[in-house]
Coordinates of C-alpha atoms and ligand atoms in Angstrom, one line a residue:
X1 CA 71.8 90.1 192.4
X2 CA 72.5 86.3 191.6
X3 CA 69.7 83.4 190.6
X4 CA 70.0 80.3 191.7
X5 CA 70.4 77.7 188.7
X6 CA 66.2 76.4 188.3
X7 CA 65.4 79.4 189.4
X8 CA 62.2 79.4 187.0
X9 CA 61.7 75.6 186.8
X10 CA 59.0 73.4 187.9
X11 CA 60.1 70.4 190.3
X12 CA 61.3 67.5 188.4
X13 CA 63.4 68.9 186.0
X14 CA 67.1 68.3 185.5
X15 CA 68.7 70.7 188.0
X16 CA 72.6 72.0 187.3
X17 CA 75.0 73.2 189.8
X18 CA 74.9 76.4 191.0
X19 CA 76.9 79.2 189.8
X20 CA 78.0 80.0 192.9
X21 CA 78.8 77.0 193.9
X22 CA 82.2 76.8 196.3
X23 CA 84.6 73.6 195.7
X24 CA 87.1 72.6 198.0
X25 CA 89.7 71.3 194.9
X26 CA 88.9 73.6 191.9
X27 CA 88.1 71.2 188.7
X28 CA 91.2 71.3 186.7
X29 CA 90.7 71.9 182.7
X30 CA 92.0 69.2 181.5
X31 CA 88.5 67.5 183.6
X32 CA 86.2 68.9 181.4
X33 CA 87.9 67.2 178.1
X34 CA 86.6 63.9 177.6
X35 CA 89.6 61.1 177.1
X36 CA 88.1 60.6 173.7
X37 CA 88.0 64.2 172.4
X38 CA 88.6 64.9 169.0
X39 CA 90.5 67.9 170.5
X40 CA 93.3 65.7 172.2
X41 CA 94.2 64.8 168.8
X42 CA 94.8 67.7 167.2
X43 CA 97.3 68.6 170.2
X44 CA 98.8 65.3 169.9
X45 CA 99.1 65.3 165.8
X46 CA 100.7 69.1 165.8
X47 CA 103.2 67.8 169.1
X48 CA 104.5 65.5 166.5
X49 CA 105.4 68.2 163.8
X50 CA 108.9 69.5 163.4
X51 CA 107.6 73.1 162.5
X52 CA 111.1 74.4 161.8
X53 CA 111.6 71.9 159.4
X54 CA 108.3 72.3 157.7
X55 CA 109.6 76.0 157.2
X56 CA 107.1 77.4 159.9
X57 CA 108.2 80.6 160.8
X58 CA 109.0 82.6 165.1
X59 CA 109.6 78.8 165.7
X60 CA 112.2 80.2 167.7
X61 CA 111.5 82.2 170.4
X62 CA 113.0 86.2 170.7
X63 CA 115.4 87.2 172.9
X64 CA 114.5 91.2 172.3
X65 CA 110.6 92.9 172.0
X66 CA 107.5 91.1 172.9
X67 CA 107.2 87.6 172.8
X68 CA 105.1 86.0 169.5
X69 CA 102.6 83.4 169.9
X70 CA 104.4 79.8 169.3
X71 CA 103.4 78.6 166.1
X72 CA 102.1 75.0 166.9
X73 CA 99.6 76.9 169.3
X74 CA 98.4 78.9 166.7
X75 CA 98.4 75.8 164.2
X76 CA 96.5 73.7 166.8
X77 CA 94.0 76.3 166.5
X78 CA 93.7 76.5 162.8
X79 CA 92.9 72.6 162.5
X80 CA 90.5 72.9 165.3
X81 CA 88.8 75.2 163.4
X82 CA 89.0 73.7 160.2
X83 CA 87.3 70.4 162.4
X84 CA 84.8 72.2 164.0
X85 CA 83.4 74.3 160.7
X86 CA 85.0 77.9 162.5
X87 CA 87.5 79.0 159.8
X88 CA 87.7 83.3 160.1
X89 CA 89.9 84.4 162.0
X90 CA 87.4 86.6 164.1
X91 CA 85.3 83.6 164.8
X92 CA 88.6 81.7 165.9
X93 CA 89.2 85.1 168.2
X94 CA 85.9 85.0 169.6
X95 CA 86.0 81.1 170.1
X96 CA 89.4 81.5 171.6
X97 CA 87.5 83.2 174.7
X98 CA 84.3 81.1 175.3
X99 CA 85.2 77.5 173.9
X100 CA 86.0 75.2 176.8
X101 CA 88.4 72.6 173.9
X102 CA 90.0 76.0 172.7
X103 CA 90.9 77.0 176.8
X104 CA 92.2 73.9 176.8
X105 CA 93.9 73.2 173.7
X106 CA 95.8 76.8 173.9
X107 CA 96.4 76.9 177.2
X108 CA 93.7 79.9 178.0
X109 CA 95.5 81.9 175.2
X110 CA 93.5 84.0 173.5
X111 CA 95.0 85.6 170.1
X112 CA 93.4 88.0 168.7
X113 CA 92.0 87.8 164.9
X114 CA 94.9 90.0 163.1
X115 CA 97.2 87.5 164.5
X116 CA 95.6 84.5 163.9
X117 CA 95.0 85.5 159.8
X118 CA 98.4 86.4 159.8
X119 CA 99.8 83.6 160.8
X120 CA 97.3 81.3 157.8
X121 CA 99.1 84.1 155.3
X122 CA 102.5 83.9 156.4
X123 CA 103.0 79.8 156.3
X124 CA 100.8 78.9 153.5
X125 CA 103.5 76.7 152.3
X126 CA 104.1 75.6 155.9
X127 CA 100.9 74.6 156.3
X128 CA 100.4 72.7 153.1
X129 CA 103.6 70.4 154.4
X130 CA 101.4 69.8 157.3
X131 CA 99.2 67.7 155.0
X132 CA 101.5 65.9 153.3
X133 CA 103.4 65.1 157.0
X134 CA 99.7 63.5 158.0
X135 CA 99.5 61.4 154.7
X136 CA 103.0 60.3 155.8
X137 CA 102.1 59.1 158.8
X138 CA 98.8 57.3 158.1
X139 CA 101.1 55.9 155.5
X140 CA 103.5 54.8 158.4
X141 CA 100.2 53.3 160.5
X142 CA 99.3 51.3 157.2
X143 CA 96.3 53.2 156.4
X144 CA 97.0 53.6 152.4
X145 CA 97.0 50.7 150.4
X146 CA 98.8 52.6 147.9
X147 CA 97.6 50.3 145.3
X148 CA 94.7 52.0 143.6
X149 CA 94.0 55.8 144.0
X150 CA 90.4 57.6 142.6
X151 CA 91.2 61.0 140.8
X152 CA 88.5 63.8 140.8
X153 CA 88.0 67.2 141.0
X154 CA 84.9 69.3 142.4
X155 CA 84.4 73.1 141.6
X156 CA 85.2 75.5 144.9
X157 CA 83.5 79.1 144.8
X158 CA 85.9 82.2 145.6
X159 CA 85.8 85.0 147.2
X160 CA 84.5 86.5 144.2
X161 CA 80.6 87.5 142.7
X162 CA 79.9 86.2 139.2
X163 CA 78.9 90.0 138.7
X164 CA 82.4 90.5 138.8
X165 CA 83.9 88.3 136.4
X166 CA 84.1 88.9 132.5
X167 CA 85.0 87.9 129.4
X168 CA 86.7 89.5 127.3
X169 CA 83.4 89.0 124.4
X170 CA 81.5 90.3 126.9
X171 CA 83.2 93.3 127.6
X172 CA 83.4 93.6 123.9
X173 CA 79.9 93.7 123.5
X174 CA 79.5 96.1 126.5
X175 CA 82.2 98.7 125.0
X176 CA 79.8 98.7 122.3
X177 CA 77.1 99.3 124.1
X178 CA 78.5 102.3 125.9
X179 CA 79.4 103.7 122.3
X180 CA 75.8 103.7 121.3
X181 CA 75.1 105.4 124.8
X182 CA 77.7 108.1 124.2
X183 CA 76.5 109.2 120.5
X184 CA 72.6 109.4 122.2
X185 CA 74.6 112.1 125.3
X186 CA 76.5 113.5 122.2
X187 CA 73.2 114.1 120.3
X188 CA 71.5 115.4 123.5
X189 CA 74.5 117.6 123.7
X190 CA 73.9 119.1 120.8
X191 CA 70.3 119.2 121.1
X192 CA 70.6 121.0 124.5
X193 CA 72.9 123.9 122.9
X194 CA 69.7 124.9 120.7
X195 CA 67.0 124.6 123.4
X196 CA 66.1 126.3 126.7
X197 CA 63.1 123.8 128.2
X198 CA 63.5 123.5 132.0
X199 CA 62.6 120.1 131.7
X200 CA 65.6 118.6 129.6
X201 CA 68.8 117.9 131.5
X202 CA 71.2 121.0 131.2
X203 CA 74.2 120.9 128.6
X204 CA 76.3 121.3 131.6
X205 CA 74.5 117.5 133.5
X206 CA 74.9 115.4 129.8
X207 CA 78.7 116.9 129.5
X208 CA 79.4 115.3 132.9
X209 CA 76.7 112.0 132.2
X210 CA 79.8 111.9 128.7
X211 CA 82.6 112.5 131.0
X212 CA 81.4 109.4 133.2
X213 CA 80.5 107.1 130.1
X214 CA 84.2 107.4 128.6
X215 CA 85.7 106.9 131.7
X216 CA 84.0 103.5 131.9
X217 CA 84.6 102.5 128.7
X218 CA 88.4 103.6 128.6
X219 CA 88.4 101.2 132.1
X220 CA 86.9 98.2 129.7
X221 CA 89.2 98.9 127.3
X222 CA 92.1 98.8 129.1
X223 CA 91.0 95.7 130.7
X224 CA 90.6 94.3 127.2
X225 CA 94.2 94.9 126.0
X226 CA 95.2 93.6 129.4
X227 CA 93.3 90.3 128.8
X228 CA 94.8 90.5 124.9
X229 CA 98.5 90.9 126.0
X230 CA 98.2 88.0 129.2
X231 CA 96.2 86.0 126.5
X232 CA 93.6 85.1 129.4
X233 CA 90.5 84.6 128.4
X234 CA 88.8 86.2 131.3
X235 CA 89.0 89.1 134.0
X236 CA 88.2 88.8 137.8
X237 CA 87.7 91.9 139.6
X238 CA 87.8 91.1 143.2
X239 CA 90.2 87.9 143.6
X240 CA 91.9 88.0 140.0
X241 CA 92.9 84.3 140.3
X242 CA 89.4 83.0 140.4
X243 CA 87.6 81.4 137.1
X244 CA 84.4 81.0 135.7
X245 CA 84.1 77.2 135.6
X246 CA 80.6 74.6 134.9
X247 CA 80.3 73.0 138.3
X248 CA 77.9 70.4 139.2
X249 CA 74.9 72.7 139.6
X250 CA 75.6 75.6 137.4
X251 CA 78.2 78.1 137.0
X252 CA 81.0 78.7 139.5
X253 CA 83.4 81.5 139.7
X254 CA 86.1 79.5 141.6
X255 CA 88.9 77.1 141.8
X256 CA 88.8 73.6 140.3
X257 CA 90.1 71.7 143.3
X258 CA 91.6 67.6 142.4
X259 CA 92.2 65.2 144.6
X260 CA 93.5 61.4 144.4
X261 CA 91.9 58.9 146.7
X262 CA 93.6 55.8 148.2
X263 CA 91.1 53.2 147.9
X264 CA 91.7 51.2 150.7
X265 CA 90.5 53.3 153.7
X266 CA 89.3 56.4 151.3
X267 CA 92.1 59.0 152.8
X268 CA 92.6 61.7 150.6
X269 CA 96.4 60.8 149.3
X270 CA 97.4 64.1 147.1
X271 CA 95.1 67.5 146.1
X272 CA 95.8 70.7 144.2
X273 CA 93.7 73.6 143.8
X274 CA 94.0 74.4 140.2
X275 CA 92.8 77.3 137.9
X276 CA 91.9 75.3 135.5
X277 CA 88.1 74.9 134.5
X278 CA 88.0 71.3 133.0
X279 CA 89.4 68.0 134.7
X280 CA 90.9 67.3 131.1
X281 CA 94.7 68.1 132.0
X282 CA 94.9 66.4 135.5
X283 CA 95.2 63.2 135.4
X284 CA 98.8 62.5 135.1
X285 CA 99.8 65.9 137.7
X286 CA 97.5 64.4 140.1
X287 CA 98.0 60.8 139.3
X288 CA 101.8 61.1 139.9
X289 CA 102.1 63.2 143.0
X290 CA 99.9 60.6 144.4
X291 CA 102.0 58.2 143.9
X292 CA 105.0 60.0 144.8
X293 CA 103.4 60.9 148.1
X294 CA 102.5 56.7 148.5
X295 CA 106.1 56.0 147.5
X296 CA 104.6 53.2 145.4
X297 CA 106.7 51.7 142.9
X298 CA 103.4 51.0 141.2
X299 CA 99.6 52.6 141.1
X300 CA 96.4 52.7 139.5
X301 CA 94.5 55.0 139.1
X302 CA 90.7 55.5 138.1
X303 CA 89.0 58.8 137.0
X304 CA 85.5 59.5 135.0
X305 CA 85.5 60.0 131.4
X306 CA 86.2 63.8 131.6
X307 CA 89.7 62.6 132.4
X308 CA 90.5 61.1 129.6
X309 CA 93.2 62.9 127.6
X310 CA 95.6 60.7 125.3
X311 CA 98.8 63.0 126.3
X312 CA 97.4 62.2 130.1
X313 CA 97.1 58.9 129.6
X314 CA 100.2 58.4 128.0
X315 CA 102.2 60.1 130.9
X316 CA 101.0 57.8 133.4
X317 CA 101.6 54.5 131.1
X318 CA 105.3 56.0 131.0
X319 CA 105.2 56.8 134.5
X320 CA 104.0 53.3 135.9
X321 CA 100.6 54.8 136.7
X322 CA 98.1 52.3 135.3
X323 CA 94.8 54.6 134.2
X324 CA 91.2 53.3 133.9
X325 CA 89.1 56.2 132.2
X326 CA 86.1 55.6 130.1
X327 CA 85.6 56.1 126.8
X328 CA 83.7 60.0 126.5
X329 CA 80.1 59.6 125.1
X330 CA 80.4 61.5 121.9
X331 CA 77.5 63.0 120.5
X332 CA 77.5 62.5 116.6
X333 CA 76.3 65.9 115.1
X334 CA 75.3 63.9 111.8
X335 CA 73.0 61.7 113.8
X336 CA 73.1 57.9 113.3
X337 CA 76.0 57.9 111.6
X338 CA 78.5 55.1 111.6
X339 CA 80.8 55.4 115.2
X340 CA 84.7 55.2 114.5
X341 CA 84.7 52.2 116.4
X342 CA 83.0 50.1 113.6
X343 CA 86.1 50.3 111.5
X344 CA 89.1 48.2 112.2
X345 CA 92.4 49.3 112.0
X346 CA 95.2 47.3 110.1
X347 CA 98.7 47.7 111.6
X348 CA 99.8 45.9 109.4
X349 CA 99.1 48.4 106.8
X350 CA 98.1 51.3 108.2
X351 CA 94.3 51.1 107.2
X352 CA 90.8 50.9 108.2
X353 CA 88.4 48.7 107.1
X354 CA 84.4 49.9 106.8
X355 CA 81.4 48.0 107.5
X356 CA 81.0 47.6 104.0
X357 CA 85.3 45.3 103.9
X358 CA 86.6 48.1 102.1
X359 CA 89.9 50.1 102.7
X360 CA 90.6 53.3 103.7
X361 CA 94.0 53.8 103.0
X362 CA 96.1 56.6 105.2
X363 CA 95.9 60.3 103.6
X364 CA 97.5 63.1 105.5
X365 CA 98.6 63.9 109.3
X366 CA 96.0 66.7 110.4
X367 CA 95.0 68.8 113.1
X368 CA 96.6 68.1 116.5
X369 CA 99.3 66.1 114.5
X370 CA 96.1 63.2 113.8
X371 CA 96.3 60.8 110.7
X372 CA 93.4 60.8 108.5
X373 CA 92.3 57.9 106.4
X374 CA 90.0 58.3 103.6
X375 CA 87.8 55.9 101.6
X376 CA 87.9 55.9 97.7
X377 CA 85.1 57.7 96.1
X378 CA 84.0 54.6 93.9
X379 CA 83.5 52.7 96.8
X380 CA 81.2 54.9 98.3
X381 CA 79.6 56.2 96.0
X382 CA 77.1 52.8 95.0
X383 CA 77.5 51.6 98.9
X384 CA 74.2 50.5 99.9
X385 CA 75.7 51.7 103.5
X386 CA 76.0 55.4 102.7
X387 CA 73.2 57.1 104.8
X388 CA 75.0 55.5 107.5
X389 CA 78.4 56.1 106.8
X390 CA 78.8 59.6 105.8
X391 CA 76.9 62.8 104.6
X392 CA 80.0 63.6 102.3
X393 CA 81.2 62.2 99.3
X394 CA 83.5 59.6 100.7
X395 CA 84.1 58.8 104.6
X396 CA 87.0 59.8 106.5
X397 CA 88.5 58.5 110.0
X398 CA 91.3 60.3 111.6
X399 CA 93.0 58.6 114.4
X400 CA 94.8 59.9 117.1
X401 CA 98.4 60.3 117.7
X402 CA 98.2 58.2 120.7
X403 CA 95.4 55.7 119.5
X404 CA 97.3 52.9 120.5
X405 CA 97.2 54.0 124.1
X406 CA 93.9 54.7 123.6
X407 CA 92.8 51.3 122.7
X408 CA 94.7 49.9 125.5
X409 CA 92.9 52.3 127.8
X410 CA 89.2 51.4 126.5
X411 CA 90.4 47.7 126.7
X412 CA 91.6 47.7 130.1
X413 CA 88.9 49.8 131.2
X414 CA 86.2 47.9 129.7
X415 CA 87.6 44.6 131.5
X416 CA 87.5 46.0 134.7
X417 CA 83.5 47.7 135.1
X418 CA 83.6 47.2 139.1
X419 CA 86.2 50.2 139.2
X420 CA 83.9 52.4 138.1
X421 CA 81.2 52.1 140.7
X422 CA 84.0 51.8 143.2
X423 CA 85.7 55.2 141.8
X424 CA 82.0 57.0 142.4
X425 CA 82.0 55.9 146.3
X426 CA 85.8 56.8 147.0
X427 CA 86.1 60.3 145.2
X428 CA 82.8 62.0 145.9
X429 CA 82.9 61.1 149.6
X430 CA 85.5 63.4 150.5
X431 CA 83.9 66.1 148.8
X432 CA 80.7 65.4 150.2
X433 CA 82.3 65.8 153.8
X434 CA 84.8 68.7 152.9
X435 CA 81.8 71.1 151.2
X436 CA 79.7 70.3 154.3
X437 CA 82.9 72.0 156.7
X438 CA 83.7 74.5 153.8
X439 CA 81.5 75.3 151.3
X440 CA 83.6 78.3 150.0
X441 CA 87.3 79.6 150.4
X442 CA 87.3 82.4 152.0
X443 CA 90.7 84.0 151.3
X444 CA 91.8 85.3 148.3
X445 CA 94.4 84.4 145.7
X446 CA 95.7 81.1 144.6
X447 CA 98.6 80.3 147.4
X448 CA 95.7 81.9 150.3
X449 CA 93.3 79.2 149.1
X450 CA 95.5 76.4 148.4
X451 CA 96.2 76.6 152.3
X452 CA 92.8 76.4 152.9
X453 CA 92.3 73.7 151.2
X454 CA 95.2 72.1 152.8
X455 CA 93.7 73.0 156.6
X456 CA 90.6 71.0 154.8
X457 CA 92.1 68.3 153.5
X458 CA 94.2 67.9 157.4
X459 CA 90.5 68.1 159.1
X460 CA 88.8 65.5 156.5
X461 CA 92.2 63.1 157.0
X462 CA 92.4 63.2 160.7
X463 CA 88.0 62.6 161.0
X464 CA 88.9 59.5 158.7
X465 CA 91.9 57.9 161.1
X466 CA 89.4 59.3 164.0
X467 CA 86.9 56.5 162.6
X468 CA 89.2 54.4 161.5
X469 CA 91.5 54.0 164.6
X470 CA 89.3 55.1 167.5
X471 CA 90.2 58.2 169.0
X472 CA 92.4 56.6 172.1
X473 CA 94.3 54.2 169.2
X474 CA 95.0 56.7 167.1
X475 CA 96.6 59.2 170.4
X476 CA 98.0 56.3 170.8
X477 CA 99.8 56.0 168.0
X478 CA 100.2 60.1 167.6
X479 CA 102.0 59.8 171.1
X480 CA 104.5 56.9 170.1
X481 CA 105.4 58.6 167.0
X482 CA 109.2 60.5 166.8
X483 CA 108.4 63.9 167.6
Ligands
SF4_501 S1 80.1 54.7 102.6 FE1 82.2 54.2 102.0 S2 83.3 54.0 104.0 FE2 81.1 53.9 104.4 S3 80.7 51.8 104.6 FE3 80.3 52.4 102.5 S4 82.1 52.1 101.3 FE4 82.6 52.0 103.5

């Protein structure tokens, strides 16, 4: 039996068509998609991609067997997805049979899920060129000022529980514990040969309990001498390549994910995915593919103080990257104690000066290959400056092996404070907008989740020319580009 569409309404209300409506010239598809669709320019965007050349793979089609899906279809479909929040293969599946863009977009194709998730696993690489060939050609459109980049990075939760994840002092500790547990069994083991009460556990029950308890802790300790041999200071037991890491808002057992930011129209220029769990070692990687991907003989490049490693900064000065990074609030664990920055170095001679004029000449090279400079005993012994200099006997100062660089880096920072504010808007806006269409990765493994990122970092790129351009400029433009 079929209802007619208001079948329970009152008059007045908004009727639709019926269902069963005839038409003498059937609506075509392409009718339904508005001329500004979002949609329209992910089929124009992957129309322009040589996938051959980006190393996608059944680019060519079989002359033998059953026919595969074409890979741009299946592409098209992946950076819909990534757009539209639908990211799991089974919800692209489903989608692929109820979503009027999708019908359109695939041509009515409908893959299902095993296909679609292999074809993310089998052109990870593929579809991290993808990104950079969309960098490329905002580049071409004039929509990177490649001038001034921000550098960031925002912690990405895995496919992993933090149940699951653990140290190697904490599996220490819980070896230990199961030691004390198996000398109790072994006690009750011996106490159950000598007694016959119903109500104790049987010899036979606390032989198997034993059996169970050295089984798990022969498991740890393997997992120990594992972690020993790899030197890795931790052990994931669901996706082995995530780590525990201090995001924003507690713990995360992820990926630390960077990204450089052009600052002229905020388009995400260069990311990684990275395993490492402080920003401390990223500057120059990150600051360097940017400007590689730019093609700028020249780039600056701003990060927060977390960023500020001398080796990185000294990478960047070498490789034309110009950094601004402030200085890191140190926390004195003296107290009130006299900053380094009160005493003034001599070049001249290789010296500080205290607050008090006198010198303290150069005494060793230390740890890390820094210079320590040490003040004479005499002079601090009557200073009226002590309590503020130094709870020792004398005061010493090392100084970095890249000091000099540094200095210029606090100098050039400090002279340019707009950058900072300027740094906050550009690098935590894509995060903002990427976290809201994928919180979490959902694959597993390093290369699976660097592709994710990638189909991310595509969707957050092509919303920004979307608002940039206007959807019919920027198809526009997509449609006058060499395919
Ligand atoms: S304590 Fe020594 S180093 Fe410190 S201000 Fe006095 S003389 Fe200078």
């Amino acid at each position: 039996m079929t209802r007619s569409v208001g079948h329970c309404r009152m008059v007045g209300h908004i009727e639709g068509q019926s269902r069963d409506q005839a038409t003498l010239f059937p609506e075509r598809l392409d009718e339904l998609i508005a001329a500004a669709a979002a949609v329209r320019v992910v089929d124009a965007f992957v129309d322009t991609l040589e996938l051959a050349k980006l190393g996608f793979g059944k680019t060519m089609p079989q002359r033998t067997g059953r026919p595969p899906y074409a890979p741009s279809d299946l592409l098209k479909l992946y950076v819909w997805g990534y757009l539209n929040q639908v990211r799991s293969s089974r919800m692209l599946e489903r989608e692929c049979r109820r979503n009027i863009e999708l019908l359109w977009l695939l041509n009515r194709l409908a893959p299902d899920f095993k296909t679609i998730a292999d074809f993310r696993r089998d052109n990870r690489e593929a579809i991290r060129r993808v990104c950079r060939a969309f960098v490329q050609f905002c580049k071409g459109q004039d929509l990177f000022g490649a001038e001034l980049v921000a550098v960031d990075g925002s912690k990405f939760a895995g496919q992993n529980s933090p149940k699951r994840v653990w140290t190697q002092g904490q599996l220490e500790k819980k070896a230990a514990a199961l030691d004390k547990k198996i000398e109790e069994y072994l006690a009750k083991l011996d106490a159950a040969d000598t007694q016959e009460s119903a109500a104790e556990p049987s010899a036979a029950d606390i032989a198997a309990m034993l059996e169970r308890l050295r089984a798990e802790k022969a498991e740890i300790e393997q997992s120990v001498l594992l972690m020993q041999g790899m030197a890795m200071g931790q052990v994931a037991l669901t996706d082995p390549d995530v780590r525990l890491m201090r995001g924003a808002h507690g713990v995360v057992v992820g990926y630390n994910v960077q990204v450089a930011v052009d600052a002229r129209h905020g388009l995400i220029a260069h990311h990684a995915v990275t395993q490492d769990s402080t920003d401390q070692n990223q500057l120059a990687p990150v600051a360097l593919a940017a400007k590689e991907a730019l093609e700028a003989e020249r780039l600056e490049a701003v990060a927060d103080a977390g960023y500020g490693d001398a080796d990185q900064v000294k990478a960047c000065d070498e490789a034309e990257v110009t950094t601004f990074v402030p200085h890191p609030r140190s926390v004195n664990p003296h107290g009130a104690l006299f900053d380094k920055s009160v005493f003034a170095y001599d070049a001249a001679t290789d010296s500080y000066r205290c607050p008090a004029g006198k010198t303290l000449p150069f005494r060793r090279v230390g740890k890390d290959e820094a210079r320590e400079y040490r003040a004479a005993r005499k002079d601090c012994c009557g200073c009226p400056l002590k309590p503020r200099c130094t709870k020792s006997a004398r005061r010493t100062v090392s100084r970095h092996r890249h000091e000099a660089t540094l200095e210029a880096l606090a100098e050039r920072t400090r002279a340019r404070p707009e950058l900072m504010a300027k740094r906050r808007c550009l690098a935590e806006h894509p995060f903002g907008i990427i976290k809201a269409m994928a919180p979490r990765f959902l694959c597993r493994g390093l290369p699976a989740v660097a592709a994710e990122m990638a189909l991310s970092v595509i969707a957050f790129n092509l919303k920004r020319a979307m608002a940039l351009l206007g959807i019919p400029e920027l198809l526009r433009r997509l449609d006058a580009a060499p395919a």
